[in-house]
Amino acid sequence: MLLAQKKNDMLTATSTGRLAFTVDDLHKLYETGIIDDDIRVELLNGELYPMSPINYPHAHCVNVLTNFFTRNSSEDYWIVVQNPIYLNQKSLPEPDVAIYLQKDIQNRDYHPTADIAQLVIEVADSTYKKDREKKLPLYAEGGVIEVWIVNLTERRVEVYTQPSDNQYTKSVIYDEDQTLPSSFDLPLEVKTLFLSEESLRM
């Protein structure tokens, strides 16, 4: 019980910015058992953010994206799902989908880094504000060349390219009745990413 209370105090403190953690600190928190192995957190700019449980619309979208890129992209690419990407010692986010060149990611002894990411995708519902305001600037600062935010609530995809400092200088929004021309020359119908309105009402 005391350990659980310490966990809660730690997470509360970091979410208010009073404490700052590094990637090394995060690993030590898991190794020492201060954070249980079954508790998933993201490290963003020195702060720890508990990761929300995945609901079915979110899982469906991730599955569609994973299958789409796995089936249609070249074997030169690796499709990585909900695993960390190292941006710097203060940021270790876990995007829903990330795509790397196989030659860049093989034989590594640590998490992939921002400079080798070909595409990072965040699927956002209640996490939209964090993805848009916290994670997107960090991806830009790290040099991720293209980021998608799939906005489940608004049923659209936001595409960000041309990173400069901590922002993307180009953004395009695709509604669900449009086709998204990805940088891999693989046209994706946006509507396939979302459950039907009827099923959401059931």
PDB file of C-alpha atoms in Angstrom:
ATOM      1  CA  MET A   1       0.000   0.000   0.000  1.00  0.00           C
ATOM      2  CA  LEU A   2       2.847   2.359   0.854  1.00  0.00           C
ATOM      3  CA  LEU A   3       4.519   1.558  -2.456  1.00  0.00           C
ATOM      4  CA  ALA A   4       1.312   2.318  -4.350  1.00  0.00           C
ATOM      5  CA  GLN A   5       1.037   5.636  -2.565  1.00  0.00           C
ATOM      6  CA  LYS A   6       4.588   6.503  -3.536  1.00  0.00           C
ATOM      7  CA  LYS A   7       3.792   5.675  -7.149  1.00  0.00           C
ATOM      8  CA  ASN A   8       0.790   7.948  -7.125  1.00  0.00           C
ATOM      9  CA  ASP A   9       2.718  10.777  -5.484  1.00  0.00           C
ATOM     10  CA  MET A  10       5.508  10.429  -8.020  1.00  0.00           C
ATOM     11  CA  LEU A  11       3.209  10.520 -11.013  1.00  0.00           C
ATOM     12  CA  THR A  12       1.296  13.489  -9.611  1.00  0.00           C
ATOM     13  CA  ALA A  13       4.487  15.374  -8.980  1.00  0.00           C
ATOM     14  CA  THR A  14       5.836  14.820 -12.460  1.00  0.00           C
ATOM     15  CA  SER A  15       2.571  15.773 -14.136  1.00  0.00           C
ATOM     16  CA  THR A  16       2.768  19.179 -12.438  1.00  0.00           C
ATOM     17  CA  GLY A  17       6.364  19.667 -13.543  1.00  0.00           C
ATOM     18  CA  ARG A  18       7.921  19.709 -10.067  1.00  0.00           C
ATOM     19  CA  LEU A  19      10.202  16.788 -10.882  1.00  0.00           C
ATOM     20  CA  ALA A  20      12.192  16.046 -14.003  1.00  0.00           C
ATOM     21  CA  PHE A  21      13.151  12.536 -15.109  1.00  0.00           C
ATOM     22  CA  THR A  22      15.518  11.154 -17.721  1.00  0.00           C
ATOM     23  CA  VAL A  23      15.315   7.979 -19.772  1.00  0.00           C
ATOM     24  CA  ASP A  24      17.887   6.419 -17.439  1.00  0.00           C
ATOM     25  CA  ASP A  25      15.727   7.367 -14.450  1.00  0.00           C
ATOM     26  CA  LEU A  26      12.706   5.732 -16.067  1.00  0.00           C
ATOM     27  CA  HIS A  27      14.555   2.450 -16.554  1.00  0.00           C
ATOM     28  CA  LYS A  28      15.682   2.533 -12.911  1.00  0.00           C
ATOM     29  CA  LEU A  29      12.115   3.149 -11.714  1.00  0.00           C
ATOM     30  CA  TYR A  30      11.050  -0.049 -13.464  1.00  0.00           C
ATOM     31  CA  GLU A  31      14.128  -2.020 -12.399  1.00  0.00           C
ATOM     32  CA  THR A  32      13.649  -1.150  -8.719  1.00  0.00           C
ATOM     33  CA  GLY A  33       9.918  -1.858  -8.805  1.00  0.00           C
ATOM     34  CA  ILE A  34       8.848   1.693  -7.991  1.00  0.00           C
ATOM     35  CA  ILE A  35       6.794   1.450 -11.165  1.00  0.00           C
ATOM     36  CA  ASP A  36       5.274  -1.996 -11.772  1.00  0.00           C
ATOM     37  CA  ASP A  37       6.057  -3.680 -15.077  1.00  0.00           C
ATOM     38  CA  ASP A  38       2.374  -3.668 -16.030  1.00  0.00           C
ATOM     39  CA  ILE A  39       2.072   0.115 -15.662  1.00  0.00           C
ATOM     40  CA  ARG A  40       2.860   1.902 -18.925  1.00  0.00           C
ATOM     41  CA  VAL A  41       4.091   5.487 -18.862  1.00  0.00           C
ATOM     42  CA  GLU A  42       5.549   7.850 -21.432  1.00  0.00           C
ATOM     43  CA  LEU A  43       8.423  10.197 -20.707  1.00  0.00           C
ATOM     44  CA  LEU A  44       7.803  13.553 -22.386  1.00  0.00           C
ATOM     45  CA  ASN A  45      10.176  16.440 -21.787  1.00  0.00           C
ATOM     46  CA  GLY A  46      11.149  15.094 -18.378  1.00  0.00           C
ATOM     47  CA  GLU A  47       7.615  14.357 -17.186  1.00  0.00           C
ATOM     48  CA  LEU A  48       5.952  10.972 -16.747  1.00  0.00           C
ATOM     49  CA  TYR A  49       2.493  10.498 -18.241  1.00  0.00           C
ATOM     50  CA  PRO A  50       0.435   7.375 -17.483  1.00  0.00           C
ATOM     51  CA  MET A  51      -0.823   5.835 -20.717  1.00  0.00           C
ATOM     52  CA  SER A  52      -4.580   5.442 -21.070  1.00  0.00           C
ATOM     53  CA  PRO A  53      -6.215   2.023 -21.583  1.00  0.00           C
ATOM     54  CA  ILE A  54      -6.842   1.301 -25.269  1.00  0.00           C
ATOM     55  CA  ASN A  55     -10.514   1.285 -26.245  1.00  0.00           C
ATOM     56  CA  TYR A  56     -11.821  -0.574 -29.288  1.00  0.00           C
ATOM     57  CA  PRO A  57     -12.070   2.365 -31.764  1.00  0.00           C
ATOM     58  CA  HIS A  58      -8.409   3.113 -30.985  1.00  0.00           C
ATOM     59  CA  ALA A  59      -7.386  -0.535 -31.325  1.00  0.00           C
ATOM     60  CA  HIS A  60      -9.341  -0.885 -34.578  1.00  0.00           C
ATOM     61  CA  CYS A  61      -7.553   2.103 -36.097  1.00  0.00           C
ATOM     62  CA  VAL A  62      -4.116   0.832 -35.074  1.00  0.00           C
ATOM     63  CA  ASN A  63      -4.952  -2.594 -36.530  1.00  0.00           C
ATOM     64  CA  VAL A  64      -6.076  -1.068 -39.836  1.00  0.00           C
ATOM     65  CA  LEU A  65      -2.916   1.036 -40.099  1.00  0.00           C
ATOM     66  CA  THR A  66      -0.656  -1.874 -39.197  1.00  0.00           C
ATOM     67  CA  ASN A  67      -2.264  -4.208 -41.709  1.00  0.00           C
ATOM     68  CA  PHE A  68      -2.346  -1.541 -44.417  1.00  0.00           C
ATOM     69  CA  PHE A  69       1.357  -0.771 -44.233  1.00  0.00           C
ATOM     70  CA  THR A  70       2.391  -4.393 -43.649  1.00  0.00           C
ATOM     71  CA  ARG A  71       0.465  -5.604 -46.700  1.00  0.00           C
ATOM     72  CA  ASN A  72       1.307  -2.750 -49.059  1.00  0.00           C
ATOM     73  CA  SER A  73       4.712  -1.362 -48.233  1.00  0.00           C
ATOM     74  CA  SER A  74       8.040  -2.703 -49.418  1.00  0.00           C
ATOM     75  CA  GLU A  75       9.961  -5.288 -47.418  1.00  0.00           C
ATOM     76  CA  ASP A  76      12.540  -2.538 -46.965  1.00  0.00           C
ATOM     77  CA  TYR A  77      10.339  -1.092 -44.197  1.00  0.00           C
ATOM     78  CA  TRP A  78       9.621  -2.235 -40.666  1.00  0.00           C
ATOM     79  CA  ILE A  79       6.250  -1.458 -39.127  1.00  0.00           C
ATOM     80  CA  VAL A  80       6.591  -0.986 -35.360  1.00  0.00           C
ATOM     81  CA  VAL A  81       3.520  -0.816 -33.120  1.00  0.00           C
ATOM     82  CA  GLN A  82       3.321   0.944 -29.728  1.00  0.00           C
ATOM     83  CA  ASN A  83       7.018   0.768 -28.928  1.00  0.00           C
ATOM     84  CA  PRO A  84       9.356   3.530 -27.714  1.00  0.00           C
ATOM     85  CA  ILE A  85      11.224   5.964 -29.928  1.00  0.00           C
ATOM     86  CA  TYR A  86      14.194   7.747 -28.369  1.00  0.00           C
ATOM     87  CA  LEU A  87      14.079  11.509 -28.937  1.00  0.00           C
ATOM     88  CA  ASN A  88      16.535  12.593 -26.236  1.00  0.00           C
ATOM     89  CA  GLN A  89      17.340  11.832 -22.593  1.00  0.00           C
ATOM     90  CA  LYS A  90      14.135  13.594 -21.503  1.00  0.00           C
ATOM     91  CA  SER A  91      11.703  12.117 -24.022  1.00  0.00           C
ATOM     92  CA  LEU A  92      10.827   8.497 -24.789  1.00  0.00           C
ATOM     93  CA  PRO A  93       7.319   8.487 -26.303  1.00  0.00           C
ATOM     94  CA  GLU A  94       5.508   5.380 -27.547  1.00  0.00           C
ATOM     95  CA  PRO A  95       3.720   6.215 -30.805  1.00  0.00           C
ATOM     96  CA  ASP A  96       0.924   3.943 -31.947  1.00  0.00           C
ATOM     97  CA  VAL A  97       2.678   3.170 -35.236  1.00  0.00           C
ATOM     98  CA  ALA A  98       6.155   4.016 -36.470  1.00  0.00           C
ATOM     99  CA  ILE A  99       7.817   3.075 -39.752  1.00  0.00           C
ATOM    100  CA  TYR A 100      11.556   2.685 -40.247  1.00  0.00           C
ATOM    101  CA  LEU A 101      13.822   1.437 -42.976  1.00  0.00           C
ATOM    102  CA  GLN A 102      14.826  -2.123 -42.184  1.00  0.00           C
ATOM    103  CA  LYS A 103      18.499  -1.381 -42.804  1.00  0.00           C
ATOM    104  CA  ASP A 104      18.392   1.390 -40.188  1.00  0.00           C
ATOM    105  CA  ILE A 105      16.634  -0.532 -37.424  1.00  0.00           C
ATOM    106  CA  GLN A 106      18.256  -3.948 -37.653  1.00  0.00           C
ATOM    107  CA  ASN A 107      21.168  -4.849 -35.382  1.00  0.00           C
ATOM    108  CA  ARG A 108      20.523  -1.925 -33.027  1.00  0.00           C
ATOM    109  CA  ASP A 109      21.220  -2.335 -29.323  1.00  0.00           C
ATOM    110  CA  TYR A 110      18.753   0.367 -28.255  1.00  0.00           C
ATOM    111  CA  HIS A 111      15.418   1.932 -29.189  1.00  0.00           C
ATOM    112  CA  PRO A 112      15.158   3.516 -32.653  1.00  0.00           C
ATOM    113  CA  THR A 113      15.820   7.235 -32.799  1.00  0.00           C
ATOM    114  CA  ALA A 114      13.976  10.153 -34.362  1.00  0.00           C
ATOM    115  CA  ASP A 115      16.478  10.613 -37.179  1.00  0.00           C
ATOM    116  CA  ILE A 116      15.646   7.221 -38.726  1.00  0.00           C
ATOM    117  CA  ALA A 117      11.842   7.425 -38.430  1.00  0.00           C
ATOM    118  CA  GLN A 118      10.148   7.574 -41.818  1.00  0.00           C
ATOM    119  CA  LEU A 119       6.678   8.108 -40.340  1.00  0.00           C
ATOM    120  CA  VAL A 120       5.198   8.347 -36.838  1.00  0.00           C
ATOM    121  CA  ILE A 121       1.448   7.953 -36.251  1.00  0.00           C
ATOM    122  CA  GLU A 122      -0.507   8.855 -33.118  1.00  0.00           C
ATOM    123  CA  VAL A 123      -4.105   7.656 -32.801  1.00  0.00           C
ATOM    124  CA  ALA A 124      -5.869  10.177 -30.608  1.00  0.00           C
ATOM    125  CA  ASP A 125      -9.176  10.297 -28.755  1.00  0.00           C
ATOM    126  CA  SER A 126      -8.969  11.509 -25.160  1.00  0.00           C
ATOM    127  CA  THR A 127      -5.205  11.817 -25.741  1.00  0.00           C
ATOM    128  CA  TYR A 128      -5.538  14.391 -28.536  1.00  0.00           C
ATOM    129  CA  LYS A 129      -4.405  17.382 -26.472  1.00  0.00           C
ATOM    130  CA  LYS A 130      -1.314  15.539 -25.225  1.00  0.00           C
ATOM    131  CA  ASP A 131      -0.492  14.246 -28.704  1.00  0.00           C
ATOM    132  CA  ARG A 132      -0.956  17.657 -30.335  1.00  0.00           C
ATOM    133  CA  GLU A 133       0.530  19.946 -27.680  1.00  0.00           C
ATOM    134  CA  LYS A 134       3.126  17.769 -25.945  1.00  0.00           C
ATOM    135  CA  LYS A 135       4.304  15.099 -28.355  1.00  0.00           C
ATOM    136  CA  LEU A 136       4.109  16.833 -31.740  1.00  0.00           C
ATOM    137  CA  PRO A 137       6.626  19.600 -30.822  1.00  0.00           C
ATOM    138  CA  LEU A 138       8.984  16.938 -29.448  1.00  0.00           C
ATOM    139  CA  TYR A 139       8.787  14.952 -32.687  1.00  0.00           C
ATOM    140  CA  ALA A 140       9.541  18.143 -34.648  1.00  0.00           C
ATOM    141  CA  GLU A 141      12.464  19.001 -32.382  1.00  0.00           C
ATOM    142  CA  GLY A 142      13.803  15.476 -32.793  1.00  0.00           C
ATOM    143  CA  GLY A 143      13.560  15.741 -36.580  1.00  0.00           C
ATOM    144  CA  VAL A 144      10.849  13.158 -37.329  1.00  0.00           C
ATOM    145  CA  ILE A 145      10.133  13.950 -40.979  1.00  0.00           C
ATOM    146  CA  GLU A 146       6.414  13.116 -41.007  1.00  0.00           C
ATOM    147  CA  VAL A 147       3.796  12.719 -38.273  1.00  0.00           C
ATOM    148  CA  TRP A 148       0.121  11.780 -38.545  1.00  0.00           C
ATOM    149  CA  ILE A 149      -2.410  12.413 -35.820  1.00  0.00           C
ATOM    150  CA  VAL A 150      -5.518  10.334 -36.436  1.00  0.00           C
ATOM    151  CA  ASN A 151      -8.245  12.300 -34.674  1.00  0.00           C
ATOM    152  CA  LEU A 152     -10.866   9.698 -33.789  1.00  0.00           C
ATOM    153  CA  THR A 153     -13.286  12.254 -32.360  1.00  0.00           C
ATOM    154  CA  GLU A 154     -13.286  14.510 -35.437  1.00  0.00           C
ATOM    155  CA  ARG A 155     -12.826  11.559 -37.826  1.00  0.00           C
ATOM    156  CA  ARG A 156      -9.939  13.083 -39.725  1.00  0.00           C
ATOM    157  CA  VAL A 157      -6.181  12.732 -40.172  1.00  0.00           C
ATOM    158  CA  GLU A 158      -3.756  15.594 -39.563  1.00  0.00           C
ATOM    159  CA  VAL A 159      -0.494  15.265 -41.502  1.00  0.00           C
ATOM    160  CA  TYR A 160       2.556  17.235 -40.366  1.00  0.00           C
ATOM    161  CA  THR A 161       5.773  17.575 -42.390  1.00  0.00           C
ATOM    162  CA  GLN A 162       8.844  19.816 -42.726  1.00  0.00           C
ATOM    163  CA  PRO A 163      10.036  19.989 -39.099  1.00  0.00           C
ATOM    164  CA  SER A 164      11.857  23.138 -38.004  1.00  0.00           C
ATOM    165  CA  ASP A 165      12.962  23.653 -34.391  1.00  0.00           C
ATOM    166  CA  ASN A 166       9.969  22.485 -32.315  1.00  0.00           C
ATOM    167  CA  GLN A 167       7.218  22.806 -34.911  1.00  0.00           C
ATOM    168  CA  TYR A 168       6.121  21.547 -38.314  1.00  0.00           C
ATOM    169  CA  THR A 169       5.945  24.194 -41.003  1.00  0.00           C
ATOM    170  CA  LYS A 170       3.450  22.303 -43.164  1.00  0.00           C
ATOM    171  CA  SER A 171       0.199  20.644 -42.119  1.00  0.00           C
ATOM    172  CA  VAL A 172      -2.711  19.216 -44.110  1.00  0.00           C
ATOM    173  CA  ILE A 173      -6.018  17.844 -42.784  1.00  0.00           C
ATOM    174  CA  TYR A 174      -7.787  14.961 -44.537  1.00  0.00           C
ATOM    175  CA  ASP A 175     -11.453  14.331 -43.779  1.00  0.00           C
ATOM    176  CA  GLU A 176     -12.981  10.859 -43.804  1.00  0.00           C
ATOM    177  CA  ASP A 177     -14.339  11.208 -47.346  1.00  0.00           C
ATOM    178  CA  GLN A 178     -10.836  11.873 -48.715  1.00  0.00           C
ATOM    179  CA  THR A 179      -7.901   9.722 -49.726  1.00  0.00           C
ATOM    180  CA  LEU A 180      -4.624  10.290 -47.948  1.00  0.00           C
ATOM    181  CA  PRO A 181      -1.628  10.245 -50.318  1.00  0.00           C
ATOM    182  CA  SER A 182       1.063   8.950 -47.988  1.00  0.00           C
ATOM    183  CA  SER A 183       4.738   9.540 -48.633  1.00  0.00           C
ATOM    184  CA  PHE A 184       5.039   5.840 -49.465  1.00  0.00           C
ATOM    185  CA  ASP A 185       2.875   6.260 -52.586  1.00  0.00           C
ATOM    186  CA  LEU A 186       0.174   4.191 -50.917  1.00  0.00           C
ATOM    187  CA  PRO A 187      -3.221   5.918 -51.134  1.00  0.00           C
ATOM    188  CA  LEU A 188      -5.230   5.302 -47.969  1.00  0.00           C
ATOM    189  CA  GLU A 189      -8.954   5.936 -47.696  1.00  0.00           C
ATOM    190  CA  VAL A 190      -9.354   7.867 -44.458  1.00  0.00           C
ATOM    191  CA  LYS A 191     -12.789   6.391 -43.718  1.00  0.00           C
ATOM    192  CA  THR A 192     -11.264   2.921 -43.314  1.00  0.00           C
ATOM    193  CA  LEU A 193      -9.583   4.090 -40.101  1.00  0.00           C
ATOM    194  CA  PHE A 194     -12.843   4.659 -38.270  1.00  0.00           C
ATOM    195  CA  LEU A 195     -15.641   2.424 -37.050  1.00  0.00           C
ATOM    196  CA  SER A 196     -19.005   3.152 -38.609  1.00  0.00           C
ATOM    197  CA  GLU A 197     -21.243   5.669 -36.860  1.00  0.00           C
ATOM    198  CA  GLU A 198     -23.819   2.895 -36.364  1.00  0.00           C
ATOM    199  CA  SER A 199     -21.413   0.601 -34.535  1.00  0.00           C
ATOM    200  CA  LEU A 200     -20.287   3.434 -32.253  1.00  0.00           C
ATOM    201  CA  ARG A 201     -23.905   3.999 -31.194  1.00  0.00           C
ATOM    202  CA  MET A 202     -24.427   0.335 -30.289  1.00  0.00           C
TER     203      MET A 202
END
